[in-house]
GROMACS .gro file of N, CA, C and O in nm:
model
  448
    1MET      N    1   0.513   0.329   0.073
    1MET     CA    2   0.441   0.375  -0.043
    1MET      C    3   0.542   0.384  -0.156
    1MET      O    4   0.656   0.424  -0.135
    2ILE      N    5   0.498   0.346  -0.274
    2ILE     CA    6   0.588   0.341  -0.389
    2ILE      C    7   0.535   0.433  -0.498
    2ILE      O    8   0.422   0.418  -0.544
    3ALA      N    9   0.620   0.528  -0.536
    3ALA     CA   10   0.584   0.621  -0.643
    3ALA      C   11   0.617   0.556  -0.777
    3ALA      O   12   0.713   0.479  -0.788
    4SER      N   13   0.538   0.588  -0.877
    4SER     CA   14   0.561   0.531  -1.009
    4SER      C   15   0.547   0.638  -1.117
    4SER      O   16   0.490   0.745  -1.094
    5ARG      N   17   0.599   0.602  -1.233
    5ARG     CA   18   0.582   0.685  -1.353
    5ARG      C   19   0.552   0.588  -1.466
    5ARG      O   20   0.628   0.495  -1.489
    6ASP      N   21   0.440   0.608  -1.532
    6ASP     CA   22   0.398   0.520  -1.642
    6ASP      C   23   0.395   0.372  -1.599
    6ASP      O   24   0.436   0.285  -1.675
    7GLY      N   25   0.352   0.346  -1.477
    7GLY     CA   26   0.338   0.209  -1.429
    7GLY      C   27   0.466   0.143  -1.382
    7GLY      O   28   0.465   0.025  -1.347
    8VAL      N   29   0.575   0.217  -1.379
    8VAL     CA   30   0.704   0.163  -1.336
    8VAL      C   31   0.743   0.229  -1.204
    8VAL      O   32   0.744   0.352  -1.193
    9ALA      N   33   0.777   0.147  -1.105
    9ALA     CA   34   0.817   0.199  -0.975
    9ALA      C   35   0.946   0.278  -0.987
    9ALA      O   36   1.040   0.234  -1.053
   10VAL      N   37   0.949   0.396  -0.925
   10VAL     CA   38   1.069   0.480  -0.933
   10VAL      C   39   1.126   0.517  -0.796
   10VAL      O   40   1.243   0.551  -0.786
   11GLU      N   41   1.044   0.510  -0.691
   11GLU     CA   42   1.096   0.544  -0.559
   11GLU      C   43   1.006   0.489  -0.449
   11GLU      O   44   0.884   0.491  -0.461
   12VAL      N   45   1.071   0.444  -0.341
   12VAL     CA   46   1.000   0.394  -0.224
   12VAL      C   47   1.004   0.500  -0.116
   12VAL      O   48   1.109   0.557  -0.088
   13PHE      N   49   0.888   0.526  -0.056
   13PHE     CA   50   0.878   0.621   0.054
   13PHE      C   51   0.833   0.544   0.178
   13PHE      O   52   0.727   0.482   0.178
   14ARG      N   53   0.914   0.549   0.281
   14ARG     CA   54   0.878   0.483   0.406
   14ARG      C   55   0.785   0.573   0.486
   14ARG      O   56   0.797   0.695   0.481
   15ALA      N   57   0.695   0.509   0.560
   15ALA     CA   58   0.601   0.584   0.642
   15ALA      C   59   0.585   0.512   0.776
   15ALA      O   60   0.598   0.391   0.785
   16ARG      N   61   0.555   0.590   0.877
   16ARG     CA   62   0.531   0.534   1.010
   16ARG      C   63   0.391   0.474   1.018
   16ARG      O   64   0.299   0.520   0.951
   17ASN      N   65   0.378   0.374   1.103
   17ASN     CA   66   0.250   0.314   1.133
   17ASN      C   67   0.195   0.383   1.258
   17ASN      O   68   0.258   0.381   1.363
   18VAL      N   69   0.078   0.443   1.247
   18VAL     CA   70   0.016   0.512   1.360
   18VAL      C   71   0.006   0.419   1.481
   18VAL      O   72   0.028   0.461   1.594
   19TYR      N   73  -0.023   0.292   1.458
   19TYR     CA   74  -0.047   0.198   1.567
   19TYR      C   75   0.079   0.135   1.623
   19TYR      O   76   0.073   0.069   1.727
   20GLU      N   77   0.193   0.152   1.555
   20GLU     CA   78   0.318   0.090   1.601
   20GLU      C   79   0.294  -0.055   1.642
   20GLU      O   80   0.337  -0.099   1.747
   21SER      N   81   0.225  -0.129   1.555
   21SER     CA   82   0.182  -0.264   1.585
   21SER      C   83   0.212  -0.357   1.468
   21SER      O   84   0.198  -0.316   1.353
   22PRO      N   85   0.249  -0.481   1.495
   22PRO     CA   86   0.266  -0.577   1.386
   22PRO      C   87   0.133  -0.633   1.337
   22PRO      O   88   0.129  -0.708   1.240
   23LEU      N   89   0.023  -0.598   1.402
   23LEU     CA   90  -0.107  -0.656   1.369
   23LEU      C   91  -0.204  -0.558   1.303
   23LEU      O   92  -0.308  -0.600   1.253
   24ARG      N   93  -0.172  -0.431   1.306
   24ARG     CA   94  -0.265  -0.330   1.251
   24ARG      C   95  -0.183  -0.215   1.198
   24ARG      O   96  -0.080  -0.180   1.255
   25TYR      N   97  -0.228  -0.156   1.087
   25TYR     CA   98  -0.152  -0.044   1.035
   25TYR      C   99  -0.243   0.067   0.984
   25TYR      O  100  -0.357   0.044   0.944
   26GLU      N  101  -0.191   0.186   0.992
   26GLU     CA  102  -0.247   0.303   0.926
   26GLU      C  103  -0.131   0.400   0.908
   26GLU      O  104  -0.056   0.424   1.003
   27VAL      N  105  -0.116   0.450   0.788
   27VAL     CA  106  -0.007   0.542   0.760
   27VAL      C  107  -0.026   0.669   0.843
   27VAL      O  108  -0.136   0.726   0.847
   28HIS      N  109   0.079   0.711   0.909
   28HIS     CA  110   0.076   0.834   0.989
   28HIS      C  111   0.037   0.951   0.899
   28HIS      O  112   0.091   0.966   0.789
   29GLY      N  113  -0.055   1.034   0.944
   29GLY     CA  114  -0.106   1.145   0.863
   29GLY      C  115   0.002   1.241   0.815
   29GLY      O  116  -0.002   1.287   0.701
   30ASP      N  117   0.101   1.271   0.901
   30ASP     CA  118   0.210   1.361   0.861
   30ASP      C  119   0.290   1.300   0.747
   30ASP      O  120   0.329   1.369   0.652
   31ASP      N  121   0.316   1.169   0.756
   31ASP     CA  122   0.391   1.101   0.651
   31ASP      C  123   0.312   1.096   0.522
   31ASP      O  124   0.366   1.117   0.413
   32LEU      N  125   0.182   1.067   0.533
   32LEU     CA  126   0.098   1.061   0.415
   32LEU      C  127   0.098   1.195   0.342
   32LEU      O  128   0.116   1.202   0.220
   33TYR      N  129   0.084   1.303   0.417
   33TYR     CA  130   0.085   1.436   0.356
   33TYR      C  131   0.220   1.464   0.289
   33TYR      O  132   0.225   1.510   0.175
   34ARG      N  133   0.329   1.435   0.359
   34ARG     CA  134   0.463   1.460   0.305
   34ARG      C  135   0.487   1.380   0.178
   34ARG      O  136   0.536   1.432   0.078
   35ILE      N  137   0.452   1.252   0.181
   35ILE     CA  138   0.475   1.164   0.067
   35ILE      C  139   0.390   1.207  -0.052
   35ILE      O  140   0.439   1.218  -0.165
   36MET      N  141   0.262   1.231  -0.030
   36MET     CA  142   0.174   1.270  -0.140
   36MET      C  143   0.216   1.404  -0.198
   36MET      O  144   0.210   1.424  -0.320
   37ASP      N  145   0.262   1.496  -0.114
   37ASP     CA  146   0.309   1.626  -0.162
   37ASP      C  147   0.432   1.608  -0.250
   37ASP      O  148   0.442   1.668  -0.358
   38GLU      N  149   0.527   1.525  -0.206
   38GLU     CA  150   0.648   1.503  -0.285
   38GLU      C  151   0.617   1.431  -0.416
   38GLU      O  152   0.671   1.467  -0.521
   39ILE      N  153   0.529   1.333  -0.412
   39ILE     CA  154   0.489   1.263  -0.535
   39ILE      C  155   0.426   1.361  -0.633
   39ILE      O  156   0.458   1.361  -0.752
   40ASP      N  157   0.339   1.447  -0.582
   40ASP     CA  158   0.272   1.546  -0.667
   40ASP      C  159   0.373   1.647  -0.724
   40ASP      O  160   0.369   1.678  -0.843
   41GLU      N  161   0.463   1.697  -0.640
   41GLU     CA  162   0.563   1.795  -0.685
   41GLU      C  163   0.653   1.739  -0.794
   41GLU      O  164   0.699   1.812  -0.881
   42ARG      N  165   0.679   1.609  -0.790
   42ARG     CA  166   0.768   1.547  -0.887
   42ARG      C  167   0.692   1.488  -1.006
   42ARG      O  168   0.748   1.419  -1.089
   43ASP      N  169   0.561   1.516  -1.011
   43ASP     CA  170   0.475   1.471  -1.121
   43ASP      C  171   0.479   1.318  -1.136
   43ASP      O  172   0.488   1.265  -1.247
   44LEU      N  173   0.473   1.249  -1.021
   44LEU     CA  174   0.469   1.104  -1.018
   44LEU      C  175   0.329   1.059  -0.979
   44LEU      O  176   0.242   1.141  -0.951
   45ASP      N  177   0.308   0.928  -0.976
   45ASP     CA  178   0.182   0.870  -0.932
   45ASP      C  179   0.208   0.787  -0.806
   45ASP      O  180   0.318   0.735  -0.787
   46LEU      N  181   0.106   0.773  -0.725
   46LEU     CA  182   0.114   0.677  -0.615
   46LEU      C  183   0.082   0.542  -0.677
   46LEU      O  184  -0.033   0.512  -0.707
   47GLY      N  185   0.184   0.462  -0.699
   47GLY     CA  186   0.165   0.335  -0.770
   47GLY      C  187   0.124   0.222  -0.679
   47GLY      O  188   0.038   0.141  -0.715
   48VAL      N  189   0.186   0.214  -0.560
   48VAL     CA  190   0.163   0.100  -0.472
   48VAL      C  191   0.166   0.144  -0.326
   48VAL      O  192   0.252   0.223  -0.287
   49ILE      N  193   0.076   0.089  -0.248
   49ILE     CA  194   0.081   0.100  -0.103
   49ILE      C  195   0.114  -0.040  -0.052
   49ILE      O  196   0.050  -0.137  -0.093
   50TYR      N  197   0.217  -0.050   0.031
   50TYR     CA  198   0.257  -0.183   0.078
   50TYR      C  199   0.255  -0.191   0.230
   50TYR      O  200   0.271  -0.092   0.299
   51HIS      N  201   0.231  -0.312   0.277
   51HIS     CA  202   0.240  -0.343   0.419
   51HIS      C  203   0.255  -0.494   0.433
   51HIS      O  204   0.249  -0.567   0.334
   52SER      N  205   0.272  -0.541   0.555
   52SER     CA  206   0.291  -0.684   0.576
   52SER      C  207   0.175  -0.743   0.654
   52SER      O  208   0.103  -0.673   0.725
   53HIS      N  209   0.159  -0.873   0.635
   53HIS     CA  210   0.070  -0.953   0.720
   53HIS      C  211   0.161  -1.047   0.796
   53HIS      O  212   0.230  -1.129   0.737
   54THR      N  213   0.161  -1.034   0.927
   54THR     CA  214   0.253  -1.112   1.010
   54THR      C  215   0.198  -1.249   1.049
   54THR      O  216   0.275  -1.339   1.080
   55ARG      N  217   0.067  -1.264   1.046
   55ARG     CA  218   0.007  -1.390   1.092
   55ARG      C  219  -0.084  -1.457   0.988
   55ARG      O  220  -0.140  -1.562   1.015
   56SER      N  221  -0.103  -1.393   0.875
   56SER     CA  222  -0.194  -1.448   0.775
   56SER      C  223  -0.132  -1.439   0.637
   56SER      O  224  -0.030  -1.374   0.617
   57ASP      N  225  -0.198  -1.506   0.543
   57ASP     CA  226  -0.151  -1.500   0.404
   57ASP      C  227  -0.162  -1.357   0.352
   57ASP      O  228  -0.244  -1.278   0.401
   58PRO      N  229  -0.083  -1.323   0.251
   58PRO     CA  230  -0.086  -1.186   0.197
   58PRO      C  231  -0.205  -1.163   0.104
   58PRO      O  232  -0.193  -1.138  -0.015
   59VAL      N  233  -0.323  -1.173   0.163
   59VAL     CA  234  -0.450  -1.152   0.095
   59VAL      C  235  -0.520  -1.038   0.167
   59VAL      O  236  -0.521  -1.036   0.291
   60PRO      N  237  -0.578  -0.943   0.094
   60PRO     CA  238  -0.641  -0.830   0.163
   60PRO      C  239  -0.747  -0.874   0.264
   60PRO      O  240  -0.836  -0.952   0.233
   61SER      N  241  -0.731  -0.824   0.384
   61SER     CA  242  -0.830  -0.848   0.489
   61SER      C  243  -0.946  -0.750   0.468
   61SER      O  244  -0.938  -0.657   0.388
   62GLN      N  245  -1.053  -0.771   0.543
   62GLN     CA  246  -1.165  -0.676   0.533
   62GLN      C  247  -1.120  -0.537   0.575
   62GLN      O  248  -1.162  -0.437   0.519
   63THR      N  249  -1.029  -0.529   0.673
   63THR     CA  250  -0.975  -0.400   0.713
   63THR      C  251  -0.899  -0.335   0.598
   63THR      O  252  -0.914  -0.216   0.572
   64ASP      N  253  -0.817  -0.413   0.526
   64ASP     CA  254  -0.744  -0.359   0.410
   64ASP      C  255  -0.842  -0.305   0.307
   64ASP      O  256  -0.821  -0.197   0.251
   65ILE      N  257  -0.947  -0.381   0.280
   65ILE     CA  258  -1.047  -0.340   0.181
   65ILE      C  259  -1.116  -0.212   0.226
   65ILE      O  260  -1.133  -0.118   0.147
   66ASN      N  261  -1.153  -0.205   0.353
   66ASN     CA  262  -1.219  -0.085   0.405
   66ASN      C  263  -1.128   0.037   0.397
   66ASN      O  264  -1.174   0.147   0.365
   67MET      N  265  -0.998   0.018   0.426
   67MET     CA  266  -0.904   0.131   0.423
   67MET      C  267  -0.874   0.176   0.280
   67MET      O  268  -0.829   0.288   0.260
   68ALA      N  269  -0.898   0.090   0.182
   68ALA     CA  270  -0.870   0.123   0.043
   68ALA      C  271  -0.980   0.208  -0.020
   68ALA      O  272  -0.967   0.250  -0.134
   69LYS      N  273  -1.086   0.231   0.054
   69LYS     CA  274  -1.195   0.309  -0.003
   69LYS      C  275  -1.236   0.424   0.089
   69LYS      O  276  -1.209   0.423   0.208
   70LEU      N  277  -1.297   0.522   0.027
   70LEU     CA  278  -1.348   0.639   0.098
   70LEU      C  279  -1.486   0.668   0.041
   70LEU      O  280  -1.499   0.692  -0.080
   71ASN      N  281  -1.586   0.658   0.125
   71ASN     CA  282  -1.725   0.676   0.080
   71ASN      C  283  -1.760   0.582  -0.035
   71ASN      O  284  -1.827   0.620  -0.131
   72GLY      N  285  -1.710   0.458  -0.028
   72GLY     CA  286  -1.742   0.357  -0.127
   72GLY      C  287  -1.660   0.363  -0.254
   72GLY      O  288  -1.672   0.277  -0.340
   73GLN      N  289  -1.577   0.466  -0.268
   73GLN     CA  290  -1.493   0.483  -0.388
   73GLN      C  291  -1.347   0.459  -0.350
   73GLN      O  292  -1.310   0.470  -0.234
   74PRO      N  293  -1.263   0.428  -0.451
   74PRO     CA  294  -1.121   0.409  -0.419
   74PRO      C  295  -1.061   0.534  -0.354
   74PRO      O  296  -1.078   0.645  -0.404
   75ARG      N  297  -0.994   0.513  -0.242
   75ARG     CA  298  -0.927   0.625  -0.173
   75ARG      C  299  -0.814   0.681  -0.258
   75ARG      O  300  -0.793   0.801  -0.264
   76PHE      N  301  -0.742   0.590  -0.325
   76PHE     CA  302  -0.631   0.629  -0.413
   76PHE      C  303  -0.653   0.560  -0.548
   76PHE      O  304  -0.598   0.453  -0.572
   77PRO      N  305  -0.734   0.618  -0.636
   77PRO     CA  306  -0.768   0.553  -0.763
   77PRO      C  307  -0.643   0.512  -0.842
   77PRO      O  308  -0.547   0.587  -0.854
   78GLY      N  309  -0.646   0.389  -0.893
   78GLY     CA  310  -0.536   0.338  -0.974
   78GLY      C  311  -0.419   0.282  -0.896
   78GLY      O  312  -0.326   0.228  -0.955
   79THR      N  313  -0.423   0.294  -0.764
   79THR     CA  314  -0.313   0.246  -0.680
   79THR      C  315  -0.330   0.098  -0.652
   79THR      O  316  -0.440   0.051  -0.625
   80LEU      N  317  -0.219   0.024  -0.659
   80LEU     CA  318  -0.220  -0.118  -0.625
   80LEU      C  319  -0.176  -0.136  -0.481
   80LEU      O  320  -0.119  -0.044  -0.420
   81TYR      N  321  -0.203  -0.254  -0.427
   81TYR     CA  322  -0.169  -0.285  -0.289
   81TYR      C  323  -0.080  -0.408  -0.286
   81TYR      O  324  -0.119  -0.514  -0.334
   82LEU      N  325   0.040  -0.392  -0.233
   82LEU     CA  326   0.136  -0.501  -0.219
   82LEU      C  327   0.135  -0.546  -0.074
   82LEU      O  328   0.159  -0.465   0.016
   83ILE      N  329   0.105  -0.673  -0.054
   83ILE     CA  330   0.103  -0.727   0.082
   83ILE      C  331   0.214  -0.832   0.091
   83ILE      O  332   0.224  -0.920   0.006
   84VAL      N  333   0.297  -0.817   0.193
   84VAL     CA  334   0.408  -0.909   0.215
   84VAL      C  335   0.370  -1.001   0.330
   84VAL      O  336   0.351  -0.955   0.443
   85GLY      N  337   0.357  -1.129   0.301
   85GLY     CA  338   0.329  -1.227   0.405
   85GLY      C  339   0.460  -1.274   0.466
   85GLY      O  340   0.549  -1.318   0.393
   86VAL      N  341   0.473  -1.261   0.597
   86VAL     CA  342   0.598  -1.295   0.664
   86VAL      C  343   0.580  -1.406   0.768
   86VAL      O  344   0.669  -1.428   0.850
   87LYS      N  345   0.468  -1.477   0.764
   87LYS     CA  346   0.442  -1.579   0.866
   87LYS      C  347   0.522  -1.707   0.844
   87LYS      O  348   0.547  -1.781   0.937
   88GLY      N  349   0.565  -1.732   0.720
   88GLY     CA  350   0.638  -1.854   0.689
   88GLY      C  351   0.787  -1.831   0.686
   88GLY      O  352   0.836  -1.722   0.715
   89PRO      N  353   0.860  -1.935   0.648
   89PRO     CA  354   1.007  -1.924   0.643
   89PRO      C  355   1.058  -1.831   0.533
   89PRO      O  356   1.167  -1.778   0.543
   90GLU      N  357   0.976  -1.809   0.428
   90GLU     CA  358   1.014  -1.717   0.321
   90GLU      C  359   0.902  -1.616   0.301
   90GLU      O  360   0.783  -1.648   0.315
   91ASP      N  361   0.940  -1.494   0.268
   91ASP     CA  362   0.840  -1.390   0.242
   91ASP      C  363   0.758  -1.427   0.119
   91ASP      O  364   0.808  -1.486   0.024
   92ASP      N  365   0.630  -1.392   0.123
   92ASP     CA  366   0.536  -1.418   0.014
   92ASP      C  367   0.476  -1.283  -0.025
   92ASP      O  368   0.403  -1.223   0.053
   93LEU      N  369   0.510  -1.233  -0.144
   93LEU     CA  370   0.463  -1.103  -0.189
   93LEU      C  371   0.352  -1.121  -0.291
   93LEU      O  372   0.368  -1.196  -0.387
   94ARG      N  373   0.242  -1.050  -0.269
   94ARG     CA  374   0.130  -1.054  -0.363
   94ARG      C  375   0.075  -0.913  -0.382
   94ARG      O  376   0.068  -0.834  -0.288
   95THR      N  377   0.036  -0.885  -0.504
   95THR     CA  378  -0.014  -0.752  -0.539
   95THR      C  379  -0.161  -0.762  -0.575
   95THR      O  380  -0.204  -0.857  -0.642
   96TRP      N  381  -0.236  -0.660  -0.534
   96TRP     CA  382  -0.382  -0.661  -0.551
   96TRP      C  383  -0.433  -0.527  -0.602
   96TRP      O  384  -0.380  -0.422  -0.567
   97SER      N  385  -0.541  -0.535  -0.678
   97SER     CA  386  -0.621  -0.417  -0.711
   97SER      C  387  -0.742  -0.424  -0.620
   97SER      O  388  -0.810  -0.528  -0.613
   98ILE      N  389  -0.769  -0.316  -0.549
   98ILE     CA  390  -0.886  -0.310  -0.461
   98ILE      C  391  -0.970  -0.191  -0.506
   98ILE      O  392  -0.928  -0.076  -0.493
   99VAL      N  393  -1.087  -0.219  -0.562
   99VAL     CA  394  -1.177  -0.114  -0.609
   99VAL      C  395  -1.313  -0.142  -0.545
   99VAL      O  396  -1.380  -0.239  -0.582
  100GLY      N  397  -1.350  -0.058  -0.450
  100GLY     CA  398  -1.472  -0.085  -0.374
  100GLY      C  399  -1.453  -0.214  -0.295
  100GLY      O  400  -1.357  -0.228  -0.221
  101ASP      N  401  -1.544  -0.309  -0.317
  101ASP     CA  402  -1.531  -0.440  -0.251
  101ASP      C  403  -1.472  -0.546  -0.344
  101ASP      O  404  -1.462  -0.662  -0.308
  102ASP      N  405  -1.435  -0.505  -0.467
  102ASP     CA  406  -1.376  -0.598  -0.562
  102ASP      C  407  -1.225  -0.607  -0.542
  102ASP      O  408  -1.155  -0.506  -0.549
  103VAL      N  409  -1.178  -0.727  -0.518
  103VAL     CA  410  -1.036  -0.752  -0.494
  103VAL      C  411  -0.987  -0.847  -0.604
  103VAL      O  412  -1.040  -0.957  -0.620
  104THR      N  413  -0.886  -0.803  -0.679
  104THR     CA  414  -0.835  -0.881  -0.791
  104THR      C  415  -0.684  -0.893  -0.780
  104THR      O  416  -0.615  -0.791  -0.763
  105PRO      N  417  -0.630  -1.016  -0.791
  105PRO     CA  418  -0.484  -1.028  -0.790
  105PRO      C  419  -0.424  -0.967  -0.916
  105PRO      O  420  -0.484  -0.972  -1.024
  106VAL      N  421  -0.306  -0.908  -0.900
  106VAL     CA  422  -0.235  -0.845  -1.011
  106VAL      C  423  -0.095  -0.902  -1.015
  106VAL      O  424  -0.029  -0.910  -0.911
  107GLU      N  425  -0.050  -0.942  -1.133
  107GLU     CA  426   0.084  -0.996  -1.145
  107GLU      C  427   0.186  -0.883  -1.128
  107GLU      O  428   0.174  -0.778  -1.190
  108LEU      N  429   0.283  -0.909  -1.044
  108LEU     CA  430   0.390  -0.812  -1.020
  108LEU      C  431   0.509  -0.851  -1.103
  108LEU      O  432   0.559  -0.963  -1.093
  109GLU      N  433   0.554  -0.762  -1.186
  109GLU     CA  434   0.671  -0.788  -1.269
  109GLU      C  435   0.792  -0.716  -1.210
  109GLU      O  436   0.788  -0.595  -1.192
  110VAL      N  437   0.893  -0.792  -1.178
  110VAL     CA  438   1.016  -0.734  -1.121
  110VAL      C  439   1.123  -0.736  -1.228
  110VAL      O  440   1.157  -0.841  -1.281
  111ALA      N  441   1.173  -0.619  -1.261
  111ALA     CA  442   1.280  -0.607  -1.362
  111ALA      C  443   1.402  -0.546  -1.296
  111ALA      O  444   1.393  -0.469  -1.201
  112SER      N  445   1.518  -0.582  -1.349
  112SER     CA  446   1.640  -0.527  -1.291
  112SER      C  447   1.690  -0.410  -1.373
  112SER      O  448   1.649  -0.380  -1.478
   0.00000   0.00000   0.00000
């Protein structure tokens, strides 16, 4: 999970995968609570949630879309989703906005 301020990434928070699987993920509840609490205490935003696709292109799966919503609304409003495709010889990073069932690619700008 990546915390941001004014749309700029400021810190990466690692989290455990409940499933301990390369094929399925869900952020461990203890980690989610700890990360969200720290982001809130530091007056930051949850800018990006990231994970990898090991066997498919870095495009949101139906599972990704379902996990991005809660009761039909965004689970984390304003948060982008970065998916890292690792099936090929080079990593393929793509960023997405997922709002309900609408999935839109978002250009990721990397600055040094």
